[in-house]
């Protein structure tokens, strides 16, 4: 799964990479957590501000998809991820995977393992180096709160873990190559089966991992020091 990630790219860097508008004022994030606003890339619809209809638009969405039929927004905390294999069959995701797909940029994500009562985080990132961009396959939705205000939210699709991530967790985000952005975002493509070949593990040879500070465990913690290499645990500490 993906429950916490990093995004250190600037708004200008994202706009350039995705050939999208507008340029958002983004600060580096080293501990993005569920329910927070996150930038996504999607195709702009008619009447939306920020981009020409049919063009790529960068927008902030709440992480944790809120289905249109939800009674309140709290359900989003359980919808931060969607299994790629079953999303098309789940009531919360089946319309979004057909009509509301998006891209979720990140520069890495966290997973945990441990023992003895400690959760020890590790940061997975592109093997090309820190700051390189990964782009996860996402879905988005709009929900109207009791006051009539639209809340735009998103989820990240997951697939089986590659050999690197599998040592920590059996799932990982679906990551897309730049050559696949257009297909994933194509509003004319409404059959999820035509996208199944994209929903596969990212190559292990392009995945790097580093044990990092357990301050990441606190969703309120922020700053580049969170990615500092953690000293190896003492013998017996990892598994208790």
XYZ file of C-alpha atoms in Angstrom:
240
model
C 0.000 0.000 0.000
C 1.007 3.644 0.039
C 0.141 5.505 3.235
C 2.748 8.261 3.265
C 4.932 9.801 0.555
C 7.248 12.658 -0.390
C 7.002 15.331 -3.076
C 9.851 17.818 -3.258
C 9.299 19.063 -6.826
C 8.310 22.708 -7.312
C 5.109 23.804 -8.988
C 7.114 24.978 -11.985
C 8.871 21.620 -12.267
C 5.552 19.788 -12.252
C 4.002 22.127 -14.805
C 6.969 21.598 -17.105
C 7.142 17.841 -16.640
C 3.450 17.270 -17.322
C 2.992 20.147 -19.804
C 0.134 21.265 -17.581
C -1.271 24.411 -15.955
C -1.478 26.241 -13.674
C 1.836 26.596 -11.863
C 1.032 25.955 -8.208
C 2.974 27.442 -5.325
C 4.186 24.209 -3.734
C 6.529 23.742 -0.828
C 8.712 20.620 -0.562
C 6.870 17.907 1.353
C 8.721 15.142 3.172
C 5.791 13.437 4.883
C 2.569 13.727 2.882
C -0.256 12.121 4.864
C -3.873 11.094 4.166
C -6.564 13.807 4.201
C -4.029 16.471 3.186
C -4.316 18.400 -0.109
C -2.013 16.943 -2.757
C -1.355 17.976 -6.371
C -2.771 15.735 -9.077
C -2.770 16.017 -12.854
C -6.027 15.445 -14.682
C -7.839 16.526 -17.813
C -9.691 19.801 -17.343
C -13.415 19.831 -18.018
C -15.395 22.656 -19.574
C -16.014 25.489 -17.117
C -13.098 24.649 -14.810
C -10.666 27.387 -13.947
C -6.942 26.947 -14.353
C -6.641 25.163 -17.681
C -8.173 24.949 -21.122
C -10.835 22.216 -21.407
C -9.298 18.980 -22.625
C -5.809 20.008 -21.513
C -3.819 18.768 -18.534
C -4.642 20.577 -15.336
C -2.765 20.534 -12.029
C -5.134 20.750 -9.085
C -5.080 20.137 -5.348
C -7.196 17.207 -4.194
C -7.731 15.772 -0.743
C -5.896 12.453 -0.416
C -8.498 9.798 0.361
C -11.272 9.411 -2.197
C -14.769 10.406 -1.062
C -17.402 8.645 -3.212
C -20.289 10.725 -4.516
C -22.705 8.698 -2.387
C -20.792 9.156 0.893
C -22.711 10.572 3.849
C -19.654 12.422 5.127
C -16.013 12.966 4.261
C -14.635 10.622 6.929
C -14.875 7.645 4.581
C -11.949 9.115 2.667
C -9.530 8.004 5.384
C -10.216 4.407 4.295
C -9.927 5.190 0.586
C -6.346 6.415 0.242
C -5.509 3.376 -1.898
C -7.441 1.227 -4.368
C -6.348 -2.211 -5.505
C -5.736 -2.050 -9.250
C -7.029 -5.587 -9.731
C -10.487 -4.883 -8.276
C -11.073 -1.122 -8.559
C -13.334 -1.512 -11.597
C -15.699 -3.686 -9.534
C -15.829 -1.640 -6.328
C -18.712 0.856 -5.915
C -16.353 3.535 -4.585
C -14.006 3.381 -7.585
C -15.723 1.848 -10.622
C -16.959 5.114 -12.136
C -13.726 6.962 -11.390
C -11.526 4.353 -13.078
C -13.617 4.743 -16.198
C -13.975 8.514 -16.304
C -11.859 10.253 -13.652
C -8.274 9.047 -13.758
C -5.391 11.242 -12.647
C -1.642 11.255 -12.076
C -0.216 11.641 -8.577
C 3.399 12.892 -8.579
C 5.760 11.828 -5.813
C 9.498 11.676 -5.214
C 9.233 8.585 -3.022
C 7.032 6.701 -0.589
C 7.408 5.076 2.824
C 6.847 1.579 4.117
C 7.445 0.151 7.584
C 8.611 -3.009 9.252
C 9.862 -3.796 12.687
C 9.349 -5.542 15.931
C 9.622 -5.060 19.628
C 6.922 -2.402 19.500
C 8.833 -0.189 17.053
C 7.796 0.722 13.528
C 10.894 1.327 11.445
C 10.303 3.299 8.231
C 12.146 3.057 4.945
C 11.917 5.436 2.021
C 11.584 4.068 -1.513
C 12.593 6.385 -4.328
C 13.749 6.328 -7.976
C 17.159 4.773 -8.421
C 18.048 7.757 -10.625
C 18.566 9.745 -7.437
C 16.807 11.912 -4.871
C 14.476 14.435 -6.439
C 13.696 12.262 -9.452
C 9.964 11.979 -10.030
C 7.710 8.972 -9.755
C 4.139 9.277 -11.003
C 1.434 7.089 -9.508
C -1.789 6.110 -11.241
C -4.667 7.739 -9.392
C -8.421 8.218 -9.471
C -10.340 11.316 -8.444
C -13.856 12.195 -7.460
C -15.990 15.199 -6.501
C -18.262 15.127 -3.459
C -20.542 17.897 -2.200
C -20.578 18.635 1.500
C -23.771 19.585 3.377
C -23.059 23.250 2.665
C -22.999 22.640 -1.081
C -19.232 23.015 -1.445
C -17.403 20.634 -3.771
C -14.628 18.549 -2.229
C -12.247 17.066 -4.788
C -10.448 13.958 -3.582
C -8.168 11.242 -4.933
C -6.810 7.766 -4.327
C -3.635 5.967 -5.417
C -3.868 2.622 -7.181
C -1.696 -0.200 -5.850
C -0.378 -3.412 -7.360
C 1.830 -6.309 -6.276
C 5.182 -5.243 -4.841
C 8.397 -5.621 -6.802
C 11.325 -7.548 -5.308
C 12.680 -4.495 -3.434
C 9.407 -3.405 -1.858
C 8.266 -6.992 -1.162
C 10.758 -7.229 1.699
C 8.614 -4.625 3.500
C 5.090 -4.939 2.077
C 3.212 -7.010 -0.491
C 1.771 -3.938 -2.273
C 3.183 -0.808 -3.877
C 1.811 2.149 -5.874
C 1.179 1.662 -9.582
C 3.892 3.844 -11.129
C 3.633 5.039 -14.712
C 6.325 5.838 -17.250
C 6.012 9.237 -18.979
C 5.116 7.444 -22.214
C 1.947 6.164 -20.518
C 0.583 9.438 -19.090
C -1.551 10.184 -22.139
C -3.187 6.752 -22.156
C -3.988 6.877 -18.467
C -5.545 10.335 -18.750
C -7.377 9.730 -22.059
C -11.054 10.646 -21.378
C -12.153 8.674 -24.435
C -10.803 5.436 -22.974
C -13.517 4.172 -20.635
C -12.796 0.438 -20.571
C -10.425 -0.347 -17.678
C -9.424 -3.599 -19.363
C -7.606 -1.560 -21.995
C -5.322 -0.196 -19.258
C -4.540 -3.461 -17.487
C -1.040 -3.673 -18.968
C -0.109 -0.455 -17.111
C -1.134 -1.730 -13.679
C 2.009 -3.711 -12.957
C 4.918 -3.434 -10.498
C 7.601 -0.833 -11.176
C 10.900 -2.493 -12.153
C 13.000 -3.377 -9.120
C 16.166 -2.218 -10.888
C 14.743 1.322 -10.933
C 13.827 1.275 -7.233
C 16.099 2.371 -4.393
C 15.456 2.149 -0.648
C 16.914 3.765 2.457
C 16.143 3.268 6.140
C 15.138 6.676 7.520
C 14.254 8.473 10.723
C 11.369 7.053 12.756
C 10.157 10.640 13.121
C 8.275 9.860 9.901
C 5.878 7.857 12.074
C 4.371 11.148 13.270
C 2.197 12.460 10.430
C 2.775 15.999 11.738
C 6.566 15.784 11.278
C 8.078 17.576 8.290
C 11.453 18.556 6.868
C 14.374 17.089 4.922
C 15.849 15.597 8.085
C 13.142 12.925 7.891
C 15.047 11.375 4.990
C 18.353 11.179 6.835
C 19.729 7.649 6.879
C 18.831 5.767 10.037
C 21.513 3.881 11.905
C 21.107 0.106 11.583
C 19.187 -1.388 14.515
C 21.032 -3.349 17.130
C 21.032 -7.126 16.734
C 17.592 -8.466 17.591
C 15.956 -5.013 17.580
C 14.338 -5.310 14.142
C 12.209 -8.332 14.889
C 12.112 -8.183 18.668
